[in-house]
Short mmCIF file of C-alpha atoms and ligand atoms in Angstrom, two decimals:
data_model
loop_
_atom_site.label_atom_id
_atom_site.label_comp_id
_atom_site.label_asym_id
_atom_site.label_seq_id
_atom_site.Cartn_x
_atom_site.Cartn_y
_atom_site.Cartn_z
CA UNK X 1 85.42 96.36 122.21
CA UNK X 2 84.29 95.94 118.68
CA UNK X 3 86.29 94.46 115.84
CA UNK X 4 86.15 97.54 113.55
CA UNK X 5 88.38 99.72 112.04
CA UNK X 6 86.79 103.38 111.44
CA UNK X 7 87.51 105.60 108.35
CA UNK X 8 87.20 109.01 108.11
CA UNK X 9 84.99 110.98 105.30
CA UNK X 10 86.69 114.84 104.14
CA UNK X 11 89.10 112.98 102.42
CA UNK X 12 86.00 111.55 100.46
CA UNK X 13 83.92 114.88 100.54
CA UNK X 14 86.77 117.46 99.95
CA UNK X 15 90.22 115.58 99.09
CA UNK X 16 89.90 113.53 96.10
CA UNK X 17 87.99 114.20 93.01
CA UNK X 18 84.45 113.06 91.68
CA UNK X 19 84.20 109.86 90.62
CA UNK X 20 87.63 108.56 92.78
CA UNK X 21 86.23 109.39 95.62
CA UNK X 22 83.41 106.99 96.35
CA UNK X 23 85.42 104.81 94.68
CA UNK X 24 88.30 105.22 96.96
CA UNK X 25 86.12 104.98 99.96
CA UNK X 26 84.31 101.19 98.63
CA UNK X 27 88.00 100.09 97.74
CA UNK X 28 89.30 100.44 101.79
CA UNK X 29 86.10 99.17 103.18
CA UNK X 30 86.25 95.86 100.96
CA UNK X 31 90.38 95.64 101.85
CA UNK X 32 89.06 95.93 105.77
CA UNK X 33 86.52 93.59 105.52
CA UNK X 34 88.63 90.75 103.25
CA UNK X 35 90.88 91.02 106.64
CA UNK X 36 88.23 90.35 109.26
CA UNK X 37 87.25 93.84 110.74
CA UNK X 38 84.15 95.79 110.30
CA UNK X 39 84.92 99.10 108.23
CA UNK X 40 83.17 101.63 110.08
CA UNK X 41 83.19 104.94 107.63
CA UNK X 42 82.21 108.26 110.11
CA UNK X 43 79.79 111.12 108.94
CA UNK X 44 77.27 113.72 109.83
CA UNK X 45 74.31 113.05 108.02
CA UNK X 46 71.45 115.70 108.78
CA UNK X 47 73.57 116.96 111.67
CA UNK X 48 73.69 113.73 113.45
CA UNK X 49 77.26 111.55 114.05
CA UNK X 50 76.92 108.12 112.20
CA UNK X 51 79.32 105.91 113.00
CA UNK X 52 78.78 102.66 110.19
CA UNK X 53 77.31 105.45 107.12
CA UNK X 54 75.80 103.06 104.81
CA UNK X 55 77.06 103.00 101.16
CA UNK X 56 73.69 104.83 99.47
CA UNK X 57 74.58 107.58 102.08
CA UNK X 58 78.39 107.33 101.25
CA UNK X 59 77.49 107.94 97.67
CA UNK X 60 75.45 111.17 97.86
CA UNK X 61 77.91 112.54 100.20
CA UNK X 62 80.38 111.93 97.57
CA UNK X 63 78.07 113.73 94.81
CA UNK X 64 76.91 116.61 96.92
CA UNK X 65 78.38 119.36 96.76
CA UNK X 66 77.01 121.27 99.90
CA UNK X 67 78.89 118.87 102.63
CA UNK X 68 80.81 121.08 105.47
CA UNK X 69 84.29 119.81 106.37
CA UNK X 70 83.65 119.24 109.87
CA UNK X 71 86.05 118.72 112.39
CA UNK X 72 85.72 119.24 115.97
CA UNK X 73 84.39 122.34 116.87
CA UNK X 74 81.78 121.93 113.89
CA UNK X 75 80.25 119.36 115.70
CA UNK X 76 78.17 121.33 117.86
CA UNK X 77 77.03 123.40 114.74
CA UNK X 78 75.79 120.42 112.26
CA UNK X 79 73.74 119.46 114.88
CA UNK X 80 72.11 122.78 114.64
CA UNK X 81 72.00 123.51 111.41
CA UNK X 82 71.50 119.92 110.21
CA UNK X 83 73.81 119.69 107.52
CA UNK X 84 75.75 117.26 106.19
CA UNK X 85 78.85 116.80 106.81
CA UNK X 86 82.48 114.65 106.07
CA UNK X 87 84.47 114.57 109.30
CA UNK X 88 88.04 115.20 109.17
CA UNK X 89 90.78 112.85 111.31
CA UNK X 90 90.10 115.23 114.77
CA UNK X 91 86.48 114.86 114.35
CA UNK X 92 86.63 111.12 113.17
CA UNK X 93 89.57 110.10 116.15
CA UNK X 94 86.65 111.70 118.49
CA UNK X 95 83.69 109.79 117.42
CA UNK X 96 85.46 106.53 116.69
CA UNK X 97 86.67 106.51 120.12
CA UNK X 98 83.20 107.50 121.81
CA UNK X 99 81.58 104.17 119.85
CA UNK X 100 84.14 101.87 121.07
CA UNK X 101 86.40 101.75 118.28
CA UNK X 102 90.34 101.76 118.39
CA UNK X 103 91.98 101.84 115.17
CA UNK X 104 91.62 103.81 112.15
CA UNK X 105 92.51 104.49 108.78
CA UNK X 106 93.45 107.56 106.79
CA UNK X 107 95.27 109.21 104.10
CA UNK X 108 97.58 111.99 105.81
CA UNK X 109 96.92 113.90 109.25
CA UNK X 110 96.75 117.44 108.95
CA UNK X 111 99.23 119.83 110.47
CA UNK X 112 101.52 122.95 110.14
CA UNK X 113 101.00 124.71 107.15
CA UNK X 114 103.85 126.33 104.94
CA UNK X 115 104.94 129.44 105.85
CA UNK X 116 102.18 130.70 107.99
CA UNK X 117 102.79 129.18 111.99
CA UNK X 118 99.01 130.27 112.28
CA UNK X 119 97.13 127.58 110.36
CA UNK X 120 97.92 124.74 112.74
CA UNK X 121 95.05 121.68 111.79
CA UNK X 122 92.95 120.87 114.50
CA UNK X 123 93.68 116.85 113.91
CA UNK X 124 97.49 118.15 115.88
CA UNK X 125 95.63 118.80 119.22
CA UNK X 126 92.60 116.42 118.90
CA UNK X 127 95.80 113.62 118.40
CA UNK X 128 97.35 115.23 121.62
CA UNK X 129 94.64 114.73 123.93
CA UNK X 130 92.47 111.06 122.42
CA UNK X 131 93.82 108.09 122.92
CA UNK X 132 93.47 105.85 119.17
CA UNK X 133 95.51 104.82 116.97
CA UNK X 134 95.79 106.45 113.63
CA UNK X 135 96.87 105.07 110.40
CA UNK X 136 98.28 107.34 107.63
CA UNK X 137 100.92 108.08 105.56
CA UNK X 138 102.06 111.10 107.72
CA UNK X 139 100.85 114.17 107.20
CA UNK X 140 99.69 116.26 103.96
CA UNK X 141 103.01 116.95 101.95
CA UNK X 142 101.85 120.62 101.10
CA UNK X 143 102.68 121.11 105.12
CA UNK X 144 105.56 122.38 106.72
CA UNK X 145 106.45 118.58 107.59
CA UNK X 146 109.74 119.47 109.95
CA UNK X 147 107.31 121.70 112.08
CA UNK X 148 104.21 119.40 112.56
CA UNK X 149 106.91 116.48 113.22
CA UNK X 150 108.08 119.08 115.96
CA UNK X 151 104.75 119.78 117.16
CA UNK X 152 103.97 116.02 117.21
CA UNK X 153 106.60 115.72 119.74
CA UNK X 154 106.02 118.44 121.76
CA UNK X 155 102.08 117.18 122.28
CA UNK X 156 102.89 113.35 123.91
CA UNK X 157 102.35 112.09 120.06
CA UNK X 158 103.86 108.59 119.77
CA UNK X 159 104.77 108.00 116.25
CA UNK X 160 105.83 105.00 114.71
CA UNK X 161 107.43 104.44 111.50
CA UNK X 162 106.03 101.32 109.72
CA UNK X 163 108.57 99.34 108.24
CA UNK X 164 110.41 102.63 108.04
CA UNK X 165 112.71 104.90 109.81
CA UNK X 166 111.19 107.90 107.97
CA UNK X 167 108.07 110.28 109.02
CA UNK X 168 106.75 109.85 104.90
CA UNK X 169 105.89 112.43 103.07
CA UNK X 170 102.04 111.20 101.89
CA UNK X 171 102.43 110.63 98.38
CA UNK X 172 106.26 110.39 98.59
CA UNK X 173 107.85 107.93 100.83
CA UNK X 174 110.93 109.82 101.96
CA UNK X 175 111.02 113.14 103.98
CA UNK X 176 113.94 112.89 105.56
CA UNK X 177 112.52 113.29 109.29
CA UNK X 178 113.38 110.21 111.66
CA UNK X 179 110.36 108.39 113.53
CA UNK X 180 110.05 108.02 117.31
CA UNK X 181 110.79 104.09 116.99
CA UNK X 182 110.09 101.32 113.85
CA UNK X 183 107.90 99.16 114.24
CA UNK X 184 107.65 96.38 111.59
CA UNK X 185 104.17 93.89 112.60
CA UNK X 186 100.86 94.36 113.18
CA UNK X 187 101.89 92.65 116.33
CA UNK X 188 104.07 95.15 117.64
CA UNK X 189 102.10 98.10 117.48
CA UNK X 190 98.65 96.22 119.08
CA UNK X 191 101.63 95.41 121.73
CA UNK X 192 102.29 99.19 122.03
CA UNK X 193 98.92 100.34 122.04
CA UNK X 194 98.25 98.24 124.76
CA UNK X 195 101.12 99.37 126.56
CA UNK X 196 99.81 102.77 126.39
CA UNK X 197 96.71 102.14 127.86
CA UNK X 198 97.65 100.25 130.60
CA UNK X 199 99.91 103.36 131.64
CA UNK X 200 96.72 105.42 131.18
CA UNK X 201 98.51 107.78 129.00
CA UNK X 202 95.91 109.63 127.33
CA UNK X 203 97.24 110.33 123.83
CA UNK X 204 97.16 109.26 119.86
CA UNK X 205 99.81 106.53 118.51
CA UNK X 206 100.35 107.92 115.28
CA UNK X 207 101.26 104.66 112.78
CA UNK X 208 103.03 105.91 109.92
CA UNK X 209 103.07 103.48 106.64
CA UNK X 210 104.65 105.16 103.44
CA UNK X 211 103.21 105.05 100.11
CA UNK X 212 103.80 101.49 98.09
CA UNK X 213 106.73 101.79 96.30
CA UNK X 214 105.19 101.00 92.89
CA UNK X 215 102.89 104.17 93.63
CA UNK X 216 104.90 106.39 94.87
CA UNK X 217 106.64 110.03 93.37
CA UNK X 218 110.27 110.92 93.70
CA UNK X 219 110.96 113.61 96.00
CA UNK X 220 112.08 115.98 93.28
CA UNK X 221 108.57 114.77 91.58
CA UNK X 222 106.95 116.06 94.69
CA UNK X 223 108.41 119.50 95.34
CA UNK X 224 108.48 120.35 91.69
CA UNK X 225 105.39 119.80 91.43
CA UNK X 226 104.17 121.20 94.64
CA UNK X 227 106.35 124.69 94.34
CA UNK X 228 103.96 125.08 90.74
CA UNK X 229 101.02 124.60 93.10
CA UNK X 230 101.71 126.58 95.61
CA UNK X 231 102.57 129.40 93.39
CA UNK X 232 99.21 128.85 91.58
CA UNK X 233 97.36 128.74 94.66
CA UNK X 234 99.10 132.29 95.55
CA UNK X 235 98.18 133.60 92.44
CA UNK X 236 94.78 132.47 92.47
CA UNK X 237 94.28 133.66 96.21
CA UNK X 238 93.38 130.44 97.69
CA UNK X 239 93.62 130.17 101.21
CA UNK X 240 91.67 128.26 104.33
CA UNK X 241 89.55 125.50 103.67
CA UNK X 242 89.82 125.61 100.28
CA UNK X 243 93.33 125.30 99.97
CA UNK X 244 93.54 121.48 100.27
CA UNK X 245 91.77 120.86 97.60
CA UNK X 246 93.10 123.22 95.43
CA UNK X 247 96.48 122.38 96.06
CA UNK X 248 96.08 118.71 95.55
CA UNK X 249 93.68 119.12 92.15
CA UNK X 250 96.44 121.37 91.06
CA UNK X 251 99.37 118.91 91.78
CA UNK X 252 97.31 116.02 89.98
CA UNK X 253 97.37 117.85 87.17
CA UNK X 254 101.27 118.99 87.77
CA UNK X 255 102.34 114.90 87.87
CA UNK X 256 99.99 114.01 85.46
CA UNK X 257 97.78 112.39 87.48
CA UNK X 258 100.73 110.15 89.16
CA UNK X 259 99.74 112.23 92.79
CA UNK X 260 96.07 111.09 92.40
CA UNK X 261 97.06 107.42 92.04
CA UNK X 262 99.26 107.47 94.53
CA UNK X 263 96.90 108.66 97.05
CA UNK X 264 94.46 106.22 96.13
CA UNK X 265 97.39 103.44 96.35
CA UNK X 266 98.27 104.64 99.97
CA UNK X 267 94.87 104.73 101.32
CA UNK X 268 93.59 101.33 100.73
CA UNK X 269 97.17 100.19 101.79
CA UNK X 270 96.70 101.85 104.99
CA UNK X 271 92.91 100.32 105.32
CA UNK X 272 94.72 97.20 104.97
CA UNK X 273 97.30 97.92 107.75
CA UNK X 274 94.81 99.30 109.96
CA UNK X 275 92.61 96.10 109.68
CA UNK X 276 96.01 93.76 110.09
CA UNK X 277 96.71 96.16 113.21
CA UNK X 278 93.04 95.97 114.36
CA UNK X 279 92.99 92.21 114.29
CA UNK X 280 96.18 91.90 116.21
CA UNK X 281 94.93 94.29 118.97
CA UNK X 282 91.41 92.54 119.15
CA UNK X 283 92.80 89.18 120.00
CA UNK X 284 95.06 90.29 122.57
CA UNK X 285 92.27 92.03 123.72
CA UNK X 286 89.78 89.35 124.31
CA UNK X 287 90.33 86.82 126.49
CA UNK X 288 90.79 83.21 125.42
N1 PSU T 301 94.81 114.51 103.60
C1 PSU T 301 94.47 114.53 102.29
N2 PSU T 301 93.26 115.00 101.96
C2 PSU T 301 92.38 115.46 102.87
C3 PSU T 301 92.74 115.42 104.26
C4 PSU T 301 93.97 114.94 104.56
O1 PSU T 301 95.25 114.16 101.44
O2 PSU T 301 91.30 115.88 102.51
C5 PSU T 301 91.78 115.92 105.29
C6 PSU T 301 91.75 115.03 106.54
O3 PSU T 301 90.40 114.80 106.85
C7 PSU T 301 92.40 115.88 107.61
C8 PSU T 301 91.99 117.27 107.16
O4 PSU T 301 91.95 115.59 108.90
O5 PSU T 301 92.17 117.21 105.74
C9 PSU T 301 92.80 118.36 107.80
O6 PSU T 301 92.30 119.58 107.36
P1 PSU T 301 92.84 120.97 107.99
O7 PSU T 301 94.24 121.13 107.49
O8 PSU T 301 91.90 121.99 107.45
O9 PSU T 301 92.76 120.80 109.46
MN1 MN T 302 93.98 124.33 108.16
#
């Protein structure tokens, strides 16, 4: 097993904005690698899976402007077409795995969207069916949180709250939806994780670690915000893939640019985590 902790790459080619992005991406690899671990950030560059993308390559995905969001079934394609491409948590939990690597970082899974039960994210099944362990701050807060909690459950998800009894709502700590069990050390959850796979259950443990409380909006900050948004986006016609980005470019603008920095707070505290995690499971892992 290696020592790394993988991170994934849309949120770096479609969620934040140019020049955070790159930006955001150096700041969690240097808070995994001041911990011990390896960051190992996951691409497709010219069609191909890279597991390790080196920073020159890391910075022209961030300025191009032609990268495909890629997550599972878009595999097969980019290595047709050749494209480049950012790889979204289903895509990312996939390849990690396949190189040998256990734990990774993230910002928020995706899941049920609002008011439309059809646009389930492909990270809810891809979770369902890999066995990793994901670090985030739960899931997008533009989803219909109570119904990809549900659907969580439903799939064989484990999640754990990290030092919290609340799923979190991304850029706001509170949602108001319990967690399967608390966890509160790195310890624990390598414990758990291990526990898993010596069951041979074949499913994600979903590690959920709220935004730093410095950071983080109100909940009325949030869904003020986010109803503006949303209406915007309706206005405006923006749905599918593009609605992520619209939505959280919008709300940036809606807080004042509070949203933005508490994304960027919440990622490189979850790199952290996932390296703390990572180093915890690795020694229990090799024998002494
Ligand atoms: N959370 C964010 N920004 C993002 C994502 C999540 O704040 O860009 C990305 C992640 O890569 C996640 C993906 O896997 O969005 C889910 O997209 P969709 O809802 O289209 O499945
Ligand atoms: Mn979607």
């Amino acid at each position: 097993m290696k020592n790394q902790v993988a991170l994934e790459t849309t949120v770096m080619t479609h969620g934040l904005p140019l020049p955070t992005n790159f930006q955001a991406m150096r700041d969690m690899m240097s808070a995994i690698r001041e911990l011990g671990p390896e960051p190992a950030p996951i691409a497709i560059i010219r069609g191909k899976p890279v597991v390790n993308v080196p920073e020159a390559e890391l910075e022209r995905l961030a300025l191009a402007s032609d990268v495909r969001k890629c997550s599972l079934r878009d595999l097969p394609i980019v290595g047709n077409t050749l494209e480049d491409g950012g790889t979204t948590v289903s895509a990312t939990l996939f390849l990690a795995l396949r190189a040998g690597i256990q734990v990774f970082a993230t910002g928020g899974i995706g899941g049920v969207h609002r008011g439309d039960d059809g646009d389930v994210s492909a990270d809810l099944p891809a979770l369902a069916t890999l066995p990793g362990t994901v670090v985030c701050s739960g899931a997008k807060s533009i989803l219909d949180l109570p119904k990809t909690v549900e659907r969580l459950e439903s799939d064989g998800v484990t999640v754990l709250g990290y030092q919290t009894d609340e799923f979190p709502a991304f850029t706001c700590r509170e949602s108001g939806l319990p967690v399967d069990h608390r966890v509160d050390s790195p310890e624990a959850v390598a414990e758990i994780i291990h526990t898993r796979d010596a069951i041979g259950l074949r499913s994600s443990i979903l590690v959920c670690v709220p935004c730093p409380p410095k950071s983080a909006l109100t909940p009325s900050e949030l869904e003020s915000g986010l109803e503006l948004s949303l209406e915007n986006a309706e206005r405006q016609k923006i749905t599918g893939k593009a609605l992520t980005p619209f939505l959280l470019d919008d709300l940036a603008r809606q807080t004042r640019g509070k949203s933005l920095a508490a994304n960027l707070a919440l990622l490189i505290n979850n790199a952290r985590i996932a390296a703390e995690i990572q180093t915890a499971f690795f020694k229990g892992s090799v024998p002494s």
